[in-house]
C-alpha cells in the first residue's frame, strides 16, 4: 500500500523479501529525486536496504514492514517498522548492519511500538547538498514566446461575432479596425 501524505513524507508497506529490496530502493531514489536530494540517494538507499534485510533475517514469520521517508528541510530521515518486538543490537564497530548505518548517518535509533519496533536513521542536509532539477532561468526563446501583448484587445467582451451585422453602429468602426485574422482567432478561442 502506497500512501503519499504530502510532498515531504512517504510511506510504503511491503513484505520483506529479497526481490522487494531493489523495488523499494527505486521508490526511495525516486522520492529523493523529487525532493531534489540526489546527493543522498546512495547512502539513503543503502541504509533502507540494510534495514529491510534486517527485517528479512531477524524477524519471525511476519515479514511485513513499513518503510517511511521524511524530509523536513534540514534532515532526511528513513525508518523501517516491523512486527517483531525484539530490539536490534549494535554488535560492534565493524560487525552488523547497524554499524554500517551508524557509519553513514548523522544519527540512528530504535524504539518499541505497540505492534513491534521502528528502526530509523537520519542525515543532515546542507543547502549545497541539494541539486536543482532544472535551470532556474527559462531559455531566452521561451521568454520571447510568452511576451505580453503590447496593446489591449480592441474587441469588446461578449459572444463571438459572426458578421458585422451583429455589431451596433457606434461599435462598427472599432471592430473594423481589428484585422480579420485576429477576429477569426478570437472567434475560435
mmCIF file of C-alpha atoms in Angstrom:
data_model
loop_
_atom_site.group_PDB
_atom_site.id
_atom_site.type_symbol
_atom_site.label_atom_id
_atom_site.label_comp_id
_atom_site.label_asym_id
_atom_site.label_seq_id
_atom_site.Cartn_x
_atom_site.Cartn_y
_atom_site.Cartn_z
ATOM 1 C CA UNK A 1 0.000 0.000 0.000
ATOM 2 C CA UNK A 2 1.500 3.365 -1.053
ATOM 3 C CA UNK A 3 0.384 6.438 0.853
ATOM 4 C CA UNK A 4 1.827 9.761 -0.324
ATOM 5 C CA UNK A 5 0.712 12.079 2.501
ATOM 6 C CA UNK A 6 2.365 15.279 1.307
ATOM 7 C CA UNK A 7 5.441 16.431 -0.543
ATOM 8 C CA UNK A 8 7.813 15.713 2.364
ATOM 9 C CA UNK A 9 6.600 12.373 3.693
ATOM 10 C CA UNK A 10 6.187 8.997 2.048
ATOM 11 C CA UNK A 11 5.240 5.593 3.392
ATOM 12 C CA UNK A 12 5.064 2.184 1.728
ATOM 13 C CA UNK A 13 4.107 -1.103 3.371
ATOM 14 C CA UNK A 14 5.803 -4.162 1.868
ATOM 15 C CA UNK A 15 6.677 -7.728 2.699
ATOM 16 C CA UNK A 16 10.421 -8.011 3.313
ATOM 17 C CA UNK A 17 11.666 -10.341 0.594
ATOM 18 C CA UNK A 18 14.947 -10.233 -1.312
ATOM 19 C CA UNK A 19 13.217 -9.355 -4.595
ATOM 20 C CA UNK A 20 11.382 -6.426 -2.966
ATOM 21 C CA UNK A 21 14.576 -4.702 -1.769
ATOM 22 C CA UNK A 22 15.528 -3.342 -5.250
ATOM 23 C CA UNK A 23 11.935 -2.175 -5.796
ATOM 24 C CA UNK A 24 11.927 -0.235 -2.528
ATOM 25 C CA UNK A 25 15.363 1.165 -3.413
ATOM 26 C CA UNK A 26 13.910 2.576 -6.654
ATOM 27 C CA UNK A 27 10.975 4.082 -4.740
ATOM 28 C CA UNK A 28 13.332 5.756 -2.252
ATOM 29 C CA UNK A 29 15.534 7.064 -5.076
ATOM 30 C CA UNK A 30 12.519 8.452 -6.936
ATOM 31 C CA UNK A 31 11.328 10.383 -3.890
ATOM 32 C CA UNK A 32 14.785 11.766 -3.214
ATOM 33 C CA UNK A 33 14.982 12.950 -6.834
ATOM 34 C CA UNK A 34 11.539 14.536 -6.496
ATOM 35 C CA UNK A 35 12.693 16.352 -3.338
ATOM 36 C CA UNK A 36 15.893 17.364 -5.227
ATOM 37 C CA UNK A 37 18.157 15.426 -2.872
ATOM 38 C CA UNK A 38 20.115 13.498 -5.494
ATOM 39 C CA UNK A 39 23.348 13.613 -3.460
ATOM 40 C CA UNK A 40 21.752 11.459 -0.764
ATOM 41 C CA UNK A 41 20.326 8.673 -2.926
ATOM 42 C CA UNK A 42 23.265 6.270 -2.424
ATOM 43 C CA UNK A 43 23.548 6.414 1.376
ATOM 44 C CA UNK A 44 19.794 6.517 1.984
ATOM 45 C CA UNK A 45 19.136 3.563 -0.328
ATOM 46 C CA UNK A 46 21.943 1.538 1.275
ATOM 47 C CA UNK A 47 20.513 2.276 4.729
ATOM 48 C CA UNK A 48 16.960 1.311 3.777
ATOM 49 C CA UNK A 49 18.302 -1.848 2.088
ATOM 50 C CA UNK A 50 20.124 -2.763 5.303
ATOM 51 C CA UNK A 51 17.060 -2.207 7.476
ATOM 52 C CA UNK A 52 14.849 -4.261 5.155
ATOM 53 C CA UNK A 53 17.405 -7.091 5.093
ATOM 54 C CA UNK A 54 17.468 -6.985 8.907
ATOM 55 C CA UNK A 55 13.697 -7.492 8.901
ATOM 56 C CA UNK A 56 14.140 -10.400 6.495
ATOM 57 C CA UNK A 57 16.857 -12.084 8.574
ATOM 58 C CA UNK A 58 15.940 -11.290 12.173
ATOM 59 C CA UNK A 59 12.140 -11.267 12.464
ATOM 60 C CA UNK A 60 9.765 -14.161 12.965
ATOM 61 C CA UNK A 61 7.180 -15.377 10.477
ATOM 62 C CA UNK A 62 5.574 -11.969 9.872
ATOM 63 C CA UNK A 63 7.871 -10.278 7.335
ATOM 64 C CA UNK A 64 5.669 -7.231 6.711
ATOM 65 C CA UNK A 65 7.362 -3.889 7.238
ATOM 66 C CA UNK A 66 6.631 -0.225 6.715
ATOM 67 C CA UNK A 67 9.266 1.988 5.091
ATOM 68 C CA UNK A 68 8.930 5.717 5.757
ATOM 69 C CA UNK A 69 10.802 8.763 4.460
ATOM 70 C CA UNK A 70 10.673 12.259 5.928
ATOM 71 C CA UNK A 71 12.267 15.430 4.601
ATOM 72 C CA UNK A 72 11.841 18.460 6.869
ATOM 73 C CA UNK A 73 14.101 20.896 5.046
ATOM 74 C CA UNK A 74 17.177 20.161 7.184
ATOM 75 C CA UNK A 75 17.110 16.442 7.949
ATOM 76 C CA UNK A 76 16.338 13.438 5.833
ATOM 77 C CA UNK A 77 15.001 10.525 7.886
ATOM 78 C CA UNK A 78 14.303 6.932 6.865
ATOM 79 C CA UNK A 79 12.614 4.410 9.116
ATOM 80 C CA UNK A 80 11.573 0.791 8.846
ATOM 81 C CA UNK A 81 8.957 -0.586 11.218
ATOM 82 C CA UNK A 82 8.251 -4.295 11.602
ATOM 83 C CA UNK A 83 6.029 -6.520 13.734
ATOM 84 C CA UNK A 84 8.741 -8.209 15.816
ATOM 85 C CA UNK A 85 9.224 -6.865 19.363
ATOM 86 C CA UNK A 86 12.895 -7.926 19.667
ATOM 87 C CA UNK A 87 15.055 -4.809 19.607
ATOM 88 C CA UNK A 88 18.150 -4.683 17.357
ATOM 89 C CA UNK A 89 21.639 -4.699 18.856
ATOM 90 C CA UNK A 90 24.754 -2.902 17.680
ATOM 91 C CA UNK A 91 27.264 -5.759 17.577
ATOM 92 C CA UNK A 92 30.401 -3.682 17.196
ATOM 93 C CA UNK A 93 32.026 -1.017 15.040
ATOM 94 C CA UNK A 94 32.764 -3.425 12.180
ATOM 95 C CA UNK A 95 30.066 -6.082 12.502
ATOM 96 C CA UNK A 96 26.424 -5.965 11.528
ATOM 97 C CA UNK A 97 24.088 -3.760 9.559
ATOM 98 C CA UNK A 98 23.532 -1.224 12.333
ATOM 99 C CA UNK A 99 27.269 -0.488 12.399
ATOM 100 C CA UNK A 100 27.100 0.375 8.686
ATOM 101 C CA UNK A 101 24.045 2.563 9.292
ATOM 102 C CA UNK A 102 25.793 4.319 12.189
ATOM 103 C CA UNK A 103 28.821 4.996 9.964
ATOM 104 C CA UNK A 104 26.826 6.582 7.115
ATOM 105 C CA UNK A 105 24.274 8.560 9.130
ATOM 106 C CA UNK A 106 24.236 11.500 11.498
ATOM 107 C CA UNK A 107 22.016 9.644 13.929
ATOM 108 C CA UNK A 108 20.087 6.423 14.292
ATOM 109 C CA UNK A 109 17.915 4.691 16.823
ATOM 110 C CA UNK A 110 15.262 2.125 17.568
ATOM 111 C CA UNK A 111 12.116 2.270 19.649
ATOM 112 C CA UNK A 112 9.338 -0.104 20.526
ATOM 113 C CA UNK A 113 5.869 0.375 19.094
ATOM 114 C CA UNK A 114 2.579 -1.220 20.186
ATOM 115 C CA UNK A 115 2.920 -3.725 17.307
ATOM 116 C CA UNK A 116 6.704 -4.245 17.145
ATOM 117 C CA UNK A 117 9.580 -1.822 16.665
ATOM 118 C CA UNK A 118 10.795 1.029 14.496
ATOM 119 C CA UNK A 119 14.429 1.498 13.448
ATOM 120 C CA UNK A 120 15.411 4.842 11.924
ATOM 121 C CA UNK A 121 18.419 6.823 10.748
ATOM 122 C CA UNK A 122 18.887 10.428 9.652
ATOM 123 C CA UNK A 123 21.194 12.538 7.546
ATOM 124 C CA UNK A 124 21.679 16.268 7.884
ATOM 125 C CA UNK A 125 21.240 18.080 4.572
ATOM 126 C CA UNK A 126 23.042 21.334 3.868
ATOM 127 C CA UNK A 127 21.776 23.814 1.297
ATOM 128 C CA UNK A 128 24.655 22.887 -1.038
ATOM 129 C CA UNK A 129 23.669 19.193 -0.889
ATOM 130 C CA UNK A 130 20.516 19.884 -2.871
ATOM 131 C CA UNK A 131 20.711 19.865 -6.652
ATOM 132 C CA UNK A 132 18.180 21.708 -8.789
ATOM 133 C CA UNK A 133 16.287 19.580 -11.296
ATOM 134 C CA UNK A 134 16.036 22.347 -13.906
ATOM 135 C CA UNK A 135 17.615 25.681 -14.747
ATOM 136 C CA UNK A 136 16.288 28.470 -12.578
ATOM 137 C CA UNK A 137 16.008 30.865 -15.539
ATOM 138 C CA UNK A 138 13.999 29.902 -18.632
ATOM 139 C CA UNK A 139 15.705 29.781 -22.008
ATOM 140 C CA UNK A 140 15.568 33.112 -23.923
ATOM 141 C CA UNK A 141 13.352 31.775 -26.696
ATOM 142 C CA UNK A 142 10.690 30.819 -24.140
ATOM 143 C CA UNK A 143 10.697 34.316 -22.656
ATOM 144 C CA UNK A 144 10.159 35.823 -26.082
ATOM 145 C CA UNK A 145 7.380 33.400 -26.955
ATOM 146 C CA UNK A 146 5.430 34.366 -23.838
ATOM 147 C CA UNK A 147 5.631 38.143 -24.165
ATOM 148 C CA UNK A 148 2.575 40.081 -23.082
ATOM 149 C CA UNK A 149 0.581 41.791 -25.836
ATOM 150 C CA UNK A 150 1.625 45.390 -26.461
ATOM 151 C CA UNK A 151 -1.916 46.772 -26.641
ATOM 152 C CA UNK A 152 -5.166 45.664 -25.054
ATOM 153 C CA UNK A 153 -7.737 43.823 -27.122
ATOM 154 C CA UNK A 154 -9.868 46.043 -29.329
ATOM 155 C CA UNK A 155 -12.829 43.676 -29.478
ATOM 156 C CA UNK A 156 -15.421 44.300 -26.765
ATOM 157 C CA UNK A 157 -16.202 41.358 -24.486
ATOM 158 C CA UNK A 158 -19.256 39.351 -25.409
ATOM 159 C CA UNK A 159 -20.287 36.495 -27.671
ATOM 160 C CA UNK A 160 -18.124 35.866 -30.740
ATOM 161 C CA UNK A 161 -19.008 37.858 -33.825
ATOM 162 C CA UNK A 162 -20.194 36.022 -36.880
ATOM 163 C CA UNK A 163 -20.654 39.098 -39.086
ATOM 164 C CA UNK A 164 -20.522 42.874 -38.886
ATOM 165 C CA UNK A 165 -24.345 42.919 -38.969
ATOM 166 C CA UNK A 166 -24.267 41.713 -35.331
ATOM 167 C CA UNK A 167 -22.412 44.885 -34.237
ATOM 168 C CA UNK A 168 -24.268 48.057 -33.309
ATOM 169 C CA UNK A 169 -23.480 51.128 -35.427
ATOM 170 C CA UNK A 170 -21.309 53.040 -32.865
ATOM 171 C CA UNK A 171 -19.027 49.994 -32.353
ATOM 172 C CA UNK A 172 -18.674 49.095 -36.045
ATOM 173 C CA UNK A 173 -15.618 51.344 -36.599
ATOM 174 C CA UNK A 174 -13.848 49.732 -33.634
ATOM 175 C CA UNK A 175 -14.494 46.204 -34.910
ATOM 176 C CA UNK A 176 -13.433 47.072 -38.459
ATOM 177 C CA UNK A 177 -10.088 48.292 -37.083
ATOM 178 C CA UNK A 178 -9.223 44.799 -35.887
ATOM 179 C CA UNK A 179 -7.695 42.726 -38.677
ATOM 180 C CA UNK A 180 -9.853 39.920 -39.985
ATOM 181 C CA UNK A 181 -7.372 37.261 -38.900
ATOM 182 C CA UNK A 182 -7.466 38.494 -35.304
ATOM 183 C CA UNK A 183 -11.261 38.385 -35.306
ATOM 184 C CA UNK A 184 -11.233 34.816 -36.589
ATOM 185 C CA UNK A 185 -8.722 33.786 -33.943
ATOM 186 C CA UNK A 186 -10.848 35.298 -31.207
ATOM 187 C CA UNK A 187 -13.976 33.607 -32.583
ATOM 188 C CA UNK A 188 -12.314 30.190 -32.368
ATOM 189 C CA UNK A 189 -10.987 30.783 -28.824
#
